[in-house]
XYZ file of C-alpha atoms in Angstrom:
275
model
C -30.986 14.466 14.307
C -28.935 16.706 12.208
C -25.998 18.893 14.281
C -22.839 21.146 13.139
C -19.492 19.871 13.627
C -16.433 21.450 14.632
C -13.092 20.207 14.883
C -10.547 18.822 13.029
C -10.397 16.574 10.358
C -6.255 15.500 10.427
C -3.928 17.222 12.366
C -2.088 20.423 10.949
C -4.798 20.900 8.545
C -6.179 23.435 10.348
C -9.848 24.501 11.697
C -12.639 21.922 10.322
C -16.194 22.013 9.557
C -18.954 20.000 8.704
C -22.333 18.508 9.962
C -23.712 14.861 11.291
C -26.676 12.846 11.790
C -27.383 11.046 14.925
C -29.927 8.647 15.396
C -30.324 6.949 18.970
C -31.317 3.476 18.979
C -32.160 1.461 22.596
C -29.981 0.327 25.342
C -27.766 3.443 24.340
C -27.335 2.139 20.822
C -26.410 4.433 17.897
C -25.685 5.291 14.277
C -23.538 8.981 13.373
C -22.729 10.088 10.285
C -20.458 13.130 9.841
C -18.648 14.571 7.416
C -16.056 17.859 7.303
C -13.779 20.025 5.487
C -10.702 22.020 6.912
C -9.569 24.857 5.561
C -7.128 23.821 3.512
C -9.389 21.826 1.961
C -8.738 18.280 3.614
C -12.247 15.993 3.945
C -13.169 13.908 6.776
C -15.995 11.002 6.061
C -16.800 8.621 9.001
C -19.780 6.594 10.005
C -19.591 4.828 13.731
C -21.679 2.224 14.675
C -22.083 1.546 18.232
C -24.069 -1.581 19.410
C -26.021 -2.352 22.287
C -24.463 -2.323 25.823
C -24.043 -5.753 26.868
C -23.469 -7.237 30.402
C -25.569 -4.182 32.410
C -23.116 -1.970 30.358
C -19.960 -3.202 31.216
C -19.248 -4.562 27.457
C -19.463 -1.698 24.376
C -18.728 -2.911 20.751
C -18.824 -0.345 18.035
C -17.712 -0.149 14.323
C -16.554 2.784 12.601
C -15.607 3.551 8.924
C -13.726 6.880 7.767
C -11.833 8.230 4.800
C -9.627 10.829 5.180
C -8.395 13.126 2.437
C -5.315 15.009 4.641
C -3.816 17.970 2.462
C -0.243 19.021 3.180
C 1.108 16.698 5.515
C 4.379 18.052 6.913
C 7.887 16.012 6.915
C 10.894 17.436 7.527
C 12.972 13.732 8.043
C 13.857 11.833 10.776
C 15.391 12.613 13.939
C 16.101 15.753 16.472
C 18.390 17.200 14.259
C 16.100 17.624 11.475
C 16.098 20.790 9.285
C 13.079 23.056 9.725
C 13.753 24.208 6.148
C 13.900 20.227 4.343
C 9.941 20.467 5.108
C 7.954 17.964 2.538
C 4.590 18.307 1.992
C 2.249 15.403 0.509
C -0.990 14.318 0.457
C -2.174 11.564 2.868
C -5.299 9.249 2.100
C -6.256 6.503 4.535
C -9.326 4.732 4.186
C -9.879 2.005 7.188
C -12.637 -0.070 8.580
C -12.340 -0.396 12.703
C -13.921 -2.784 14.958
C -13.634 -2.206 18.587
C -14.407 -3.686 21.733
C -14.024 -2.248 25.680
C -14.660 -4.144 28.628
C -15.206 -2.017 32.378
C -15.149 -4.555 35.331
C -15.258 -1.400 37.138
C -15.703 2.120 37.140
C -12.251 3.068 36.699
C -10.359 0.293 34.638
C -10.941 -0.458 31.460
C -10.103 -3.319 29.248
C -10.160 -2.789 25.209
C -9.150 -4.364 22.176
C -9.678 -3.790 18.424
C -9.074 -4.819 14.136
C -8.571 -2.641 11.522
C -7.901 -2.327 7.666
C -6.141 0.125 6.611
C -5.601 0.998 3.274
C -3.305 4.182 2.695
C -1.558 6.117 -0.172
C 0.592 9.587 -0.402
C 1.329 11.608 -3.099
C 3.249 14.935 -3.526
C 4.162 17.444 -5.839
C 7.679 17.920 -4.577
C 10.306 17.059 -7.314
C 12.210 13.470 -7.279
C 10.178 10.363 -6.296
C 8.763 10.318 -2.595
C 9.928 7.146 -2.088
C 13.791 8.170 -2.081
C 12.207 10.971 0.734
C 11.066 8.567 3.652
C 10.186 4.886 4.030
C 6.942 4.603 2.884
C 6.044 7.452 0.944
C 4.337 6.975 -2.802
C 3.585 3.172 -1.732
C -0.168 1.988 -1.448
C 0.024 0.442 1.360
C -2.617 -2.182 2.616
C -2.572 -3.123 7.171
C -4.144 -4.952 9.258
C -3.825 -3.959 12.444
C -4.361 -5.493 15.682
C -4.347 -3.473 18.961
C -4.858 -4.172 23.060
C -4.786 -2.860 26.252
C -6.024 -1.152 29.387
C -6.326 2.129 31.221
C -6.931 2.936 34.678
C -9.094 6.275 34.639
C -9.966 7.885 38.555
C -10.762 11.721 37.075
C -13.840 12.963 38.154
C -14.431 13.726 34.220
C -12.680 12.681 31.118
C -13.370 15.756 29.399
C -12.344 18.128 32.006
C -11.143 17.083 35.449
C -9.459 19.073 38.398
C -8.054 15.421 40.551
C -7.560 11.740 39.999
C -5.127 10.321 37.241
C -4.884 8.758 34.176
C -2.791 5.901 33.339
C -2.805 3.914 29.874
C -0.706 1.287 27.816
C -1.190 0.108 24.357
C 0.010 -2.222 22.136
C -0.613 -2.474 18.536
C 0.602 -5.175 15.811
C 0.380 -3.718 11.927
C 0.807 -6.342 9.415
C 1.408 -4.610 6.078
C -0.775 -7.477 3.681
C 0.865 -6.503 0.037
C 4.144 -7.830 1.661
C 5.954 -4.329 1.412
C 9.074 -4.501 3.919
C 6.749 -1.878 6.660
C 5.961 -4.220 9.118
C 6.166 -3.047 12.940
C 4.930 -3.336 16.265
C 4.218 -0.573 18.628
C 3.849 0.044 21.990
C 2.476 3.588 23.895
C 2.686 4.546 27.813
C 0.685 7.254 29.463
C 0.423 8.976 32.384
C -1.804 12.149 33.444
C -1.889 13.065 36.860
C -3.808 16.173 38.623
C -3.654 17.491 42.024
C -6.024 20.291 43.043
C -5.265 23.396 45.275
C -7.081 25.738 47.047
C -10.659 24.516 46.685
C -9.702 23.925 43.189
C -9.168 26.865 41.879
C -5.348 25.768 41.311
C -4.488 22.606 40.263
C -0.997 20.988 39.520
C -0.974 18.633 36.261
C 1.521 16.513 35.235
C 1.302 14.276 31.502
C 4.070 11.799 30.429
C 3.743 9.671 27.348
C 6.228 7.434 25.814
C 6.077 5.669 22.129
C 7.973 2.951 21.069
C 7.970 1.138 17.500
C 9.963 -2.158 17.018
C 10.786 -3.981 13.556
C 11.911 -7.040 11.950
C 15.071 -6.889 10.015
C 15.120 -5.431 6.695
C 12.035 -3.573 7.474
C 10.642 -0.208 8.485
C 8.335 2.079 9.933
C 6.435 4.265 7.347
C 6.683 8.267 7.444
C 2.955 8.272 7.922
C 2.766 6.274 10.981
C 6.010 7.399 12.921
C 5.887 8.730 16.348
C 5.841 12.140 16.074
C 6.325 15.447 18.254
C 4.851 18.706 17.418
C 1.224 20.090 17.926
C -1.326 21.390 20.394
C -1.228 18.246 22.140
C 2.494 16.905 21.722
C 5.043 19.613 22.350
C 2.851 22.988 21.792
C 5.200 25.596 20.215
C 6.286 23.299 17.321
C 5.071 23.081 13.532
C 3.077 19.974 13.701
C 5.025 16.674 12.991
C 8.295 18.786 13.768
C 9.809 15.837 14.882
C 9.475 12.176 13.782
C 11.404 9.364 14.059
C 10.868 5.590 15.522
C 10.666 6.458 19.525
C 9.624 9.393 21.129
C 9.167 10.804 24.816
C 6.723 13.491 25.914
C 6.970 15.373 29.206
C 4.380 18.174 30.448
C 4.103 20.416 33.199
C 1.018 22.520 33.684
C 0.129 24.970 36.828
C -3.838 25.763 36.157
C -5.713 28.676 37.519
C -9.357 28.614 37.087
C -10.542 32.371 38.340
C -14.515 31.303 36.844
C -16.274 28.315 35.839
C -16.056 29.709 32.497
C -12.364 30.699 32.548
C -9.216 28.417 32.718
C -5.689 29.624 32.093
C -2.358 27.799 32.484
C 1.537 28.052 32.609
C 2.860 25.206 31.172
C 6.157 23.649 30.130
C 7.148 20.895 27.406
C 9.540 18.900 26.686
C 10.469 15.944 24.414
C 12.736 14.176 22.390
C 12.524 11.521 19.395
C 14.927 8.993 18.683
């Protein structure tokens, strides 16, 4: 049925709202529709498919369809050097069309693959063109984008876990189809690794990611879809998208103390570079 949804609807747009159907169809089947707003006024559409299991559940296919209408997207140019005051801010709309399939010969590994269209634009109202600003900006660009890979998973829960590890690597091809000089591959690496202490209540976690983006000559990787560091989840501290450039490397350190089962607090410690 109907439910209220939380979240976010494109990162650094701030806290989102909205509300979704769900309808549950058999052999864990399903059709949700959602739709949010953030509050600066970006809008989130997206409808996900998921199909039948197949295989005694070891095979999931799914579709899903969104539009995203991302307000104030930061840039503030490439590199670790870049100015905190050179911020642009434009306007970001994808629209894509996903297909996606995951195959679990076990319990822990997972195999998965996917296709998507992507068509995306960007405007501003910064003065001078946005193309002179970053590679990629003010085109309407059209991908198709093909993506593999695995990921072993032995956490006792993805949402919240106190042991086990994580460990994932994806690659993704993005063909840019209106033959605009932004084609790239790209390639991501991570690791998440937790070791409990005393009963639990402490746990050590580690998280490493790395991101790497490869072109052909005379081409480039658009602002939009650069590696990027700077947000709740990639170097906390940091304007989101502080950082950008082709490559980037994330390192986190976290010491957890859980004093409840409704309380969890942490010291933690980032670090990371782009390049």
């Amino acid at each position: 049925g109907v439910y209220p949804w939380f979240g976010s609807v494109f990162g650094g747009a701030g806290m989102a709202v909205g509300a979704g159907y769900l309808k549950r169809l058999e052999k864990d089947a399903s059709i949700n529709v959602l739709g949010g707003v953030s509050v600066n006024n970006s809008v989130l559409l997206e409808t996900k498919l998921a199909a039948p299991e197949l295989w005694r559940g070891l095979l999931r296919v799914d579709a899903v369809g969104r539009w995203t209408d991302a307000r104030g997207v930061s840039f503030y140019g490439f590199g670790p050097a870049s100015d905190r005051n050179a911020r642009l801010r434009y306007d970001y709309q994808p629209a894509e069309a996903t297909g996606n399939v995951a195959l679990t010969p076990a319990k822990w590994l997972a195999l998965h693959g996917g296709y998507s269209f992507v068509s995306l634009t960007t405007s501003s109202d910064e003065p001078g063109t946005l193309a002179t600003l970053g590679p990629g900006l003010g085109e309407k660009l059209r991908y198709n984008t093909l993506r593999w890979g695995m990921a072993v998973d032995w956490r006792t829960s993805p949402g919240y876990s106190t042991r086990g590890g994580f460990y994932r690597a994806t690659w993704e091809r993005h063909h840019e189809t209106n033959k605009r000089p932004f084609n790239f591959d790209s390639q991501e690496y991570e690791v998440v690794q937790l070791v409990p202490l005393v009963r639990e209540q402490f746990v050590l976690a580690a998280r490493g990611v790395v991101t790497l983006t490869s072109t052909a000559a005379g081409h480039d990787v658009p602002v939009m879809l650069a590696p990027f560091l700077g947000s709740g989840s990639t170097l906390r501290g940091f304007h989101t998208r502080r950082f950008t450039d082709r490559n980037r490397i994330l390192l986190t350190g976290e010491y957890r103390w859980r004093p409840s089962r409704y309380l969890d607090m942490a010291v933690f410690l980032d670090a990371g570079q782009v390049a």
